[in-house]
PDB file of C-alpha atoms in Angstrom:
ATOM      1  CA  MET O   1     104.659  98.612  60.098  1.00 43.00           C
ATOM      2  CA  LYS O   2     105.328  96.368  63.577  1.00 46.00           C
ATOM      3  CA  PRO O   3     107.644  98.461  66.233  1.00 43.00           C
ATOM      4  CA  THR O   4     111.361  95.988  66.588  1.00 44.00           C
ATOM      5  CA  PHE O   5     113.009  95.918  69.527  1.00 41.00           C
ATOM      6  CA  SER O   6     116.588  95.603  70.243  1.00 41.00           C
ATOM      7  CA  PRO O   7     118.531  95.311  72.869  1.00 41.00           C
ATOM      8  CA  ARG O   8     120.701  98.125  74.447  1.00 41.00           C
ATOM      9  CA  SER O   9     123.512  98.424  77.325  1.00 42.00           C
ATOM     10  CA  THR O  10     123.114  99.660  80.016  1.00 43.00           C
ATOM     11  CA  PRO O  11     123.119 103.703  79.976  1.00 48.00           C
ATOM     12  CA  ALA O  12     125.481 105.533  81.407  1.00 48.00           C
ATOM     13  CA  PRO O  13     124.810 108.548  83.422  1.00 48.00           C
ATOM     14  CA  THR O  14     124.783 111.646  81.243  1.00 51.00           C
ATOM     15  CA  THR O  15     124.429 113.985  83.381  1.00 59.00           C
ATOM     16  CA  ASN O  16     125.558 115.111  87.479  1.00 74.00           C
ATOM     17  CA  ARG O  17     122.392 114.885  88.997  1.00 88.00           C
ATOM     18  CA  ASP O  18     122.699 111.755  92.183  1.00 93.00           C
ATOM     19  CA  ILE O  19     120.228 108.852  91.003  1.00 96.00           C
ATOM     20  CA  PHE O  20     117.928 109.851  93.409  1.00 96.00           C
ATOM     21  CA  THR O  21     116.959 113.418  91.639  1.00 96.00           C
ATOM     22  CA  ARG O  22     116.768 111.842  88.280  1.00 96.00           C
ATOM     23  CA  ASP O  23     114.142 108.817  89.780  1.00 97.00           C
ATOM     24  CA  LEU O  24     112.260 110.999  91.345  1.00 96.00           C
ATOM     25  CA  ALA O  25     112.093 113.613  87.645  1.00 96.00           C
ATOM     26  CA  GLY O  26     111.003 110.447  86.181  1.00 96.00           C
ATOM     27  CA  GLU O  27     114.541 109.737  84.300  1.00 96.00           C
ATOM     28  CA  LEU O  28     115.141 105.740  83.085  1.00 96.00           C
ATOM     29  CA  ILE O  29     116.743 103.936  86.144  1.00 96.00           C
ATOM     30  CA  ASP O  30     118.973 100.644  85.160  1.00 94.00           C
ATOM     31  CA  MET O  31     118.883  98.717  88.039  1.00 91.00           C
ATOM     32  CA  ASN O  32     123.058  98.208  86.372  1.00 90.00           C
ATOM     33  CA  ASP O  33     123.115 101.956  86.918  1.00 93.00           C
ATOM     34  CA  PRO O  34     126.791 101.974  89.030  1.00 92.00           C
ATOM     35  CA  GLU O  35     124.425 104.101  91.508  1.00 95.00           C
ATOM     36  CA  PHE O  36     122.041 101.660  91.328  1.00 96.00           C
ATOM     37  CA  GLU O  37     122.867 100.522  94.320  1.00 96.00           C
ATOM     38  CA  ARG O  38     122.757 103.483  96.682  1.00 96.00           C
ATOM     39  CA  ILE O  39     118.319 102.257  95.445  1.00 96.00           C
ATOM     40  CA  LYS O  40     119.330  99.007  96.603  1.00 96.00           C
ATOM     41  CA  GLU O  41     120.311 100.126 100.153  1.00 97.00           C
ATOM     42  CA  ILE O  42     117.257 101.940 101.085  1.00 97.00           C
ATOM     43  CA  ILE O  43     115.326  99.399  99.827  1.00 97.00           C
ATOM     44  CA  LEU O  44     116.735  96.921 102.465  1.00 98.00           C
ATOM     45  CA  GLU O  45     116.552  98.963 105.707  1.00 98.00           C
ATOM     46  CA  THR O  46     113.152  99.399 104.418  1.00 98.00           C
ATOM     47  CA  THR O  47     112.531  95.758 103.928  1.00 98.00           C
ATOM     48  CA  ARG O  48     114.162  95.435 107.521  1.00 97.00           C
ATOM     49  CA  LEU O  49     111.874  98.461 109.098  1.00 98.00           C
ATOM     50  CA  THR O  50     108.684  97.012 107.520  1.00 98.00           C
ATOM     51  CA  SER O  51     109.336  92.980 108.805  1.00 98.00           C
ATOM     52  CA  GLU O  52     109.488  94.944 112.544  1.00 98.00           C
ATOM     53  CA  LEU O  53     106.734  96.561 112.194  1.00 98.00           C
ATOM     54  CA  ASN O  54     103.764  93.654 110.443  1.00 98.00           C
ATOM     55  CA  SER O  55     105.537  91.518 113.593  1.00 95.00           C
ATOM     56  CA  GLY O  56     103.718  90.736 116.341  1.00 90.00           C
ATOM     57  CA  HIS O  57     101.379  93.321 118.044  1.00 95.00           C
ATOM     58  CA  HIS O  58     102.567  97.458 118.806  1.00 97.00           C
ATOM     59  CA  SER O  59     100.625  99.784 120.363  1.00 97.00           C
ATOM     60  CA  PRO O  60      99.476 103.230 118.458  1.00 97.00           C
ATOM     61  CA  GLU O  61     102.978 104.742 119.033  1.00 98.00           C
ATOM     62  CA  ARG O  62     105.448 102.480 118.310  1.00 98.00           C
ATOM     63  CA  VAL O  63     103.299 101.679 115.285  1.00 98.00           C
ATOM     64  CA  ARG O  64     103.533 105.865 114.848  1.00 98.00           C
ATOM     65  CA  GLU O  65     107.505 105.216 115.337  1.00 98.00           C
ATOM     66  CA  LEU O  66     107.870 102.346 113.358  1.00 98.00           C
ATOM     67  CA  PHE O  67     106.214 103.974 110.108  1.00 98.00           C
ATOM     68  CA  SER O  68     108.431 107.711 110.853  1.00 98.00           C
ATOM     69  CA  GLN O  69     111.661 105.423 110.198  1.00 98.00           C
ATOM     70  CA  ILE O  70     110.138 105.001 107.578  1.00 98.00           C
ATOM     71  CA  ILE O  71     109.451 107.233 105.520  1.00 98.00           C
ATOM     72  CA  GLY O  72     112.298 109.216 107.055  1.00 98.00           C
ATOM     73  CA  LYS O  73     109.919 112.518 108.916  1.00 97.00           C
ATOM     74  CA  GLU O  74     107.609 112.416 112.052  1.00 97.00           C
ATOM     75  CA  VAL O  75     104.266 111.695 111.175  1.00 98.00           C
ATOM     76  CA  ASP O  76     101.554 113.530 113.429  1.00 98.00           C
ATOM     77  CA  CYS O  77     100.325 112.272 116.374  1.00 98.00           C
ATOM     78  CA  SER O  78      97.162 112.067 114.736  1.00 98.00           C
ATOM     79  CA  THR O  79      98.042 108.901 112.461  1.00 98.00           C
ATOM     80  CA  TRP O  80      96.945 105.903 112.395  1.00 98.00           C
ATOM     81  CA  ILE O  81      97.953 102.867 110.317  1.00 98.00           C
ATOM     82  CA  ILE O  82      96.839  99.269 111.345  1.00 98.00           C
ATOM     83  CA  PRO O  83      99.666  97.482 109.707  1.00 98.00           C
ATOM     84  CA  PRO O  84      99.661  94.746 108.320  1.00 98.00           C
ATOM     85  CA  PHE O  85     101.728  97.383 105.745  1.00 98.00           C
ATOM     86  CA  TYR O  86     103.928  96.649 102.713  1.00 98.00           C
ATOM     87  CA  VAL O  87     105.837  99.639 100.661  1.00 98.00           C
ATOM     88  CA  ASP O  88     109.317  99.214  98.590  1.00 96.00           C
ATOM     89  CA  TYR O  89     111.441 102.464  99.294  1.00 97.00           C
ATOM     90  CA  GLY O  90     109.417 104.576 102.024  1.00 98.00           C
ATOM     91  CA  LYS O  91     111.472 107.843 102.056  1.00 98.00           C
ATOM     92  CA  ASN O  92     109.473 109.571  98.996  1.00 98.00           C
ATOM     93  CA  ILE O  93     106.167 109.587 101.175  1.00 99.00           C
ATOM     94  CA  GLN O  94     104.484 111.968 102.770  1.00 98.00           C
ATOM     95  CA  VAL O  95     101.531 112.173 105.213  1.00 99.00           C
ATOM     96  CA  GLY O  96      98.877 114.867 106.526  1.00 98.00           C
ATOM     97  CA  LYS O  97      96.826 115.252 110.063  1.00 98.00           C
ATOM     98  CA  ASN O  98      94.471 112.798 110.488  1.00 98.00           C
ATOM     99  CA  PHE O  99      95.810 110.064 108.364  1.00 99.00           C
ATOM    100  CA  PHE O 100      94.161 106.742 108.829  1.00 99.00           C
ATOM    101  CA  MET O 101      95.116 103.922 106.492  1.00 99.00           C
ATOM    102  CA  ASN O 102      94.061 100.007 107.372  1.00 99.00           C
ATOM    103  CA  GLN O 103      95.490  97.279 107.129  1.00 98.00           C
ATOM    104  CA  CYS O 104      97.232  95.311 103.871  1.00 98.00           C
ATOM    105  CA  CYS O 105      98.056  98.397 101.429  1.00 99.00           C
ATOM    106  CA  THR O 106     100.928  98.485  99.326  1.00 99.00           C
ATOM    107  CA  PHE O 107     103.309 101.427  98.587  1.00 99.00           C
ATOM    108  CA  MET O 108     105.557 101.628  95.835  1.00 98.00           C
ATOM    109  CA  ASP O 109     107.130 105.472  96.055  1.00 98.00           C
ATOM    110  CA  ARG O 110     109.683 105.276  94.755  1.00 98.00           C
ATOM    111  CA  GLY O 111     108.321 108.835  92.629  1.00 98.00           C
ATOM    112  CA  GLY O 112     106.847 109.712  95.254  1.00 98.00           C
ATOM    113  CA  ILE O 113     103.661 109.613  96.600  1.00 99.00           C
ATOM    114  CA  THR O 114     102.154 112.344  98.680  1.00 99.00           C
ATOM    115  CA  ILE O 115      99.231 112.390 101.190  1.00 99.00           C
ATOM    116  CA  GLY O 116      96.854 114.861 101.971  1.00 99.00           C
ATOM    117  CA  ASP O 117      94.733 115.845 105.267  1.00 99.00           C
ATOM    118  CA  GLU O 118      91.737 113.884 107.068  1.00 99.00           C
ATOM    119  CA  VAL O 119      92.346 110.928 104.194  1.00 99.00           C
ATOM    120  CA  PHE O 120      90.811 107.299 104.823  1.00 99.00           C
ATOM    121  CA  ILE O 121      92.849 103.930 102.855  1.00 99.00           C
ATOM    122  CA  ALA O 122      90.757 101.296 103.069  1.00 99.00           C
ATOM    123  CA  PRO O 123      92.262  97.954 103.300  1.00 99.00           C
ATOM    124  CA  LYS O 124      94.534  96.214 100.487  1.00 99.00           C
ATOM    125  CA  CYS O 125      94.773  99.564  98.813  1.00 99.00           C
ATOM    126  CA  ASN O 126      97.825  99.831  96.039  1.00 99.00           C
ATOM    127  CA  LEU O 127      99.821 102.361  94.824  1.00 99.00           C
ATOM    128  CA  THR O 128     102.533 102.620  92.956  1.00 98.00           C
ATOM    129  CA  THR O 129     104.789 105.004  91.120  1.00 98.00           C
ATOM    130  CA  ILE O 130     106.409 102.953  89.647  1.00 98.00           C
ATOM    131  CA  ASN O 131     106.657 101.324  86.272  1.00 97.00           C
ATOM    132  CA  HIS O 132     108.835  99.512  83.322  1.00 96.00           C
ATOM    133  CA  ASP O 133     110.570 100.439  80.525  1.00 94.00           C
ATOM    134  CA  PHE O 134     108.479  99.319  77.944  1.00 93.00           C
ATOM    135  CA  ASN O 135     110.757  98.136  75.089  1.00 93.00           C
ATOM    136  CA  PRO O 136     111.116  94.446  76.323  1.00 94.00           C
ATOM    137  CA  TYR O 137     114.300  94.220  76.156  1.00 93.00           C
ATOM    138  CA  ASN O 138     115.077  97.151  78.244  1.00 93.00           C
ATOM    139  CA  ARG O 139     112.282  95.850  80.528  1.00 93.00           C
ATOM    140  CA  GLN O 140     114.606  95.937  84.429  1.00 92.00           C
ATOM    141  CA  ALA O 141     114.154 100.116  83.428  1.00 96.00           C
ATOM    142  CA  THR O 142     111.599 101.759  86.153  1.00 96.00           C
ATOM    143  CA  PHE O 143     110.554 105.018  85.517  1.00 97.00           C
ATOM    144  CA  CYS O 144     108.154 107.117  88.317  1.00 98.00           C
ATOM    145  CA  LYS O 145     105.337 109.161  87.720  1.00 98.00           C
ATOM    146  CA  PRO O 146     104.337 110.489  91.536  1.00 98.00           C
ATOM    147  CA  ILE O 147     100.800 110.029  93.310  1.00 99.00           C
ATOM    148  CA  VAL O 148      99.231 113.172  94.917  1.00 99.00           C
ATOM    149  CA  ILE O 149      96.333 112.986  97.048  1.00 99.00           C
ATOM    150  CA  GLY O 150      93.834 115.942  97.606  1.00 99.00           C
ATOM    151  CA  ASN O 151      92.552 116.320 101.518  1.00 98.00           C
ATOM    152  CA  ARG O 152      89.896 114.965 102.603  1.00 98.00           C
ATOM    153  CA  VAL O 153      89.854 111.893 100.210  1.00 99.00           C
ATOM    154  CA  TRP O 154      88.409 108.434 100.689  1.00 99.00           C
ATOM    155  CA  ILE O 155      90.382 105.555  98.956  1.00 99.00           C
ATOM    156  CA  GLY O 156      87.484 102.435  99.202  1.00 99.00           C
ATOM    157  CA  ILE O 157      88.907  99.141  99.881  1.00 99.00           C
ATOM    158  CA  GLY O 158      91.021  96.898  96.788  1.00 99.00           C
ATOM    159  CA  VAL O 159      92.053  99.930  94.973  1.00 99.00           C
ATOM    160  CA  THR O 160      95.174 100.643  92.473  1.00 99.00           C
ATOM    161  CA  ILE O 161      96.249 103.450  91.552  1.00 99.00           C
ATOM    162  CA  CYS O 162      98.387 103.682  89.430  1.00 99.00           C
ATOM    163  CA  PRO O 163     101.636 105.994  88.587  1.00 98.00           C
ATOM    164  CA  GLY O 164     100.956 110.077  87.742  1.00 98.00           C
ATOM    165  CA  VAL O 165      97.431 110.523  89.369  1.00 99.00           C
ATOM    166  CA  SER O 166      96.187 112.619  91.320  1.00 99.00           C
ATOM    167  CA  ILE O 167      93.172 112.839  93.211  1.00 99.00           C
ATOM    168  CA  GLY O 168      91.298 116.145  94.281  1.00 98.00           C
ATOM    169  CA  ASP O 169      89.840 117.068  97.563  1.00 98.00           C
ATOM    170  CA  ASN O 170      87.365 115.075  98.896  1.00 98.00           C
ATOM    171  CA  SER O 171      86.490 112.724  96.132  1.00 98.00           C
ATOM    172  CA  ILE O 172      85.469 108.942  96.599  1.00 99.00           C
ATOM    173  CA  ILE O 173      87.353 106.160  94.791  1.00 99.00           C
ATOM    174  CA  ALA O 174      85.220 103.010  94.882  1.00 99.00           C
ATOM    175  CA  ALA O 175      85.787  99.817  96.340  1.00 99.00           C
ATOM    176  CA  GLY O 176      87.961  97.798  93.907  1.00 99.00           C
ATOM    177  CA  SER O 177      88.825 100.190  91.095  1.00 99.00           C
ATOM    178  CA  VAL O 178      91.693 101.280  88.945  1.00 99.00           C
ATOM    179  CA  VAL O 179      92.562 104.867  89.398  1.00 99.00           C
ATOM    180  CA  THR O 180      94.887 105.296  86.095  1.00 98.00           C
ATOM    181  CA  LYS O 181      94.165 109.220  85.251  1.00 98.00           C
ATOM    182  CA  ASP O 182      93.205 112.402  87.776  1.00 99.00           C
ATOM    183  CA  VAL O 183      90.577 112.050  89.643  1.00 99.00           C
ATOM    184  CA  PRO O 184      88.663 116.042  90.177  1.00 98.00           C
ATOM    185  CA  PRO O 185      87.558 117.112  93.937  1.00 98.00           C
ATOM    186  CA  ASN O 186      84.491 116.678  94.618  1.00 97.00           C
ATOM    187  CA  VAL O 187      82.993 113.999  93.178  1.00 98.00           C
ATOM    188  CA  ILE O 188      82.611 109.392  93.032  1.00 98.00           C
ATOM    189  CA  ALA O 189      84.799 108.073  90.972  1.00 99.00           C
ATOM    190  CA  GLY O 190      85.014 104.070  90.684  1.00 99.00           C
ATOM    191  CA  GLY O 191      85.136 101.131  88.317  1.00 98.00           C
ATOM    192  CA  ASN O 192      88.329  99.525  85.416  1.00 98.00           C
ATOM    193  CA  PRO O 193      89.460 102.514  84.832  1.00 98.00           C
ATOM    194  CA  ALA O 194      88.158 104.331  86.909  1.00 98.00           C
ATOM    195  CA  LYS O 195      85.555 107.149  85.317  1.00 98.00           C
ATOM    196  CA  VAL O 196      83.630 110.142  87.195  1.00 98.00           C
ATOM    197  CA  LEU O 197      80.206 108.232  88.632  1.00 98.00           C
ATOM    198  CA  LYS O 198      78.850 111.617  90.149  1.00 97.00           C
ATOM    199  CA  SER O 199      79.663 114.212  92.363  1.00 97.00           C
ATOM    200  CA  ILE O 200      79.381 115.392  95.832  1.00 95.00           C
ATOM    201  CA  GLU O 201      78.981 119.276  95.434  1.00 86.00           C
ATOM    202  CA  GLY O 202      77.581 121.129  98.077  1.00 80.00           C
ATOM    203  CA  TYR O 203      77.863 119.371 101.636  1.00 80.00           C
ATOM    204  CA  GLU O 204      79.293 122.223 104.498  1.00 75.00           C
ATOM    205  CA  LYS O 205      80.914 121.461 106.962  1.00 77.00           C
TER     206      LYS O 205
END
């Protein structure tokens, strides 16, 4: 028997936790939630900041300053970002030292994106922590799962990393891959969906 769905009314919050806590916890968040305006305010401010970042030429120092404003915390002076960069939220991004991100990457970070030290991200990569309710009558509701990227990870051009994925230290994600499941440390993974292709253990510092 096929599952049936019926329209449901906008759920009222059933907890005294604020919408940011519920969002990070992976709970279903309806855009008609009375608190959703608080998320929209951040999205609009982030849109303003990313528009400034992506307009004209900026020095590396100014790019770091604008990126720090977008994520709400100061990044290390070793951070190197090549605009344009696109992000829907911003405040749930954390990056380590010696972080490099090339142009035209998109982050959707409401669920949290944590990036370790010495991570390289190639152009046109997408990191998304957000998904929509599978119920077609409640598709405007969303839920989030975090993305965690370990130290010394290299993400090739055009990679998409889906909600809830962790990538272990030292691993490489091949160009054009779609990563739907966790990737262990010290491997090359690739494909759609991405699978482990080979080990890269044994290298010395």
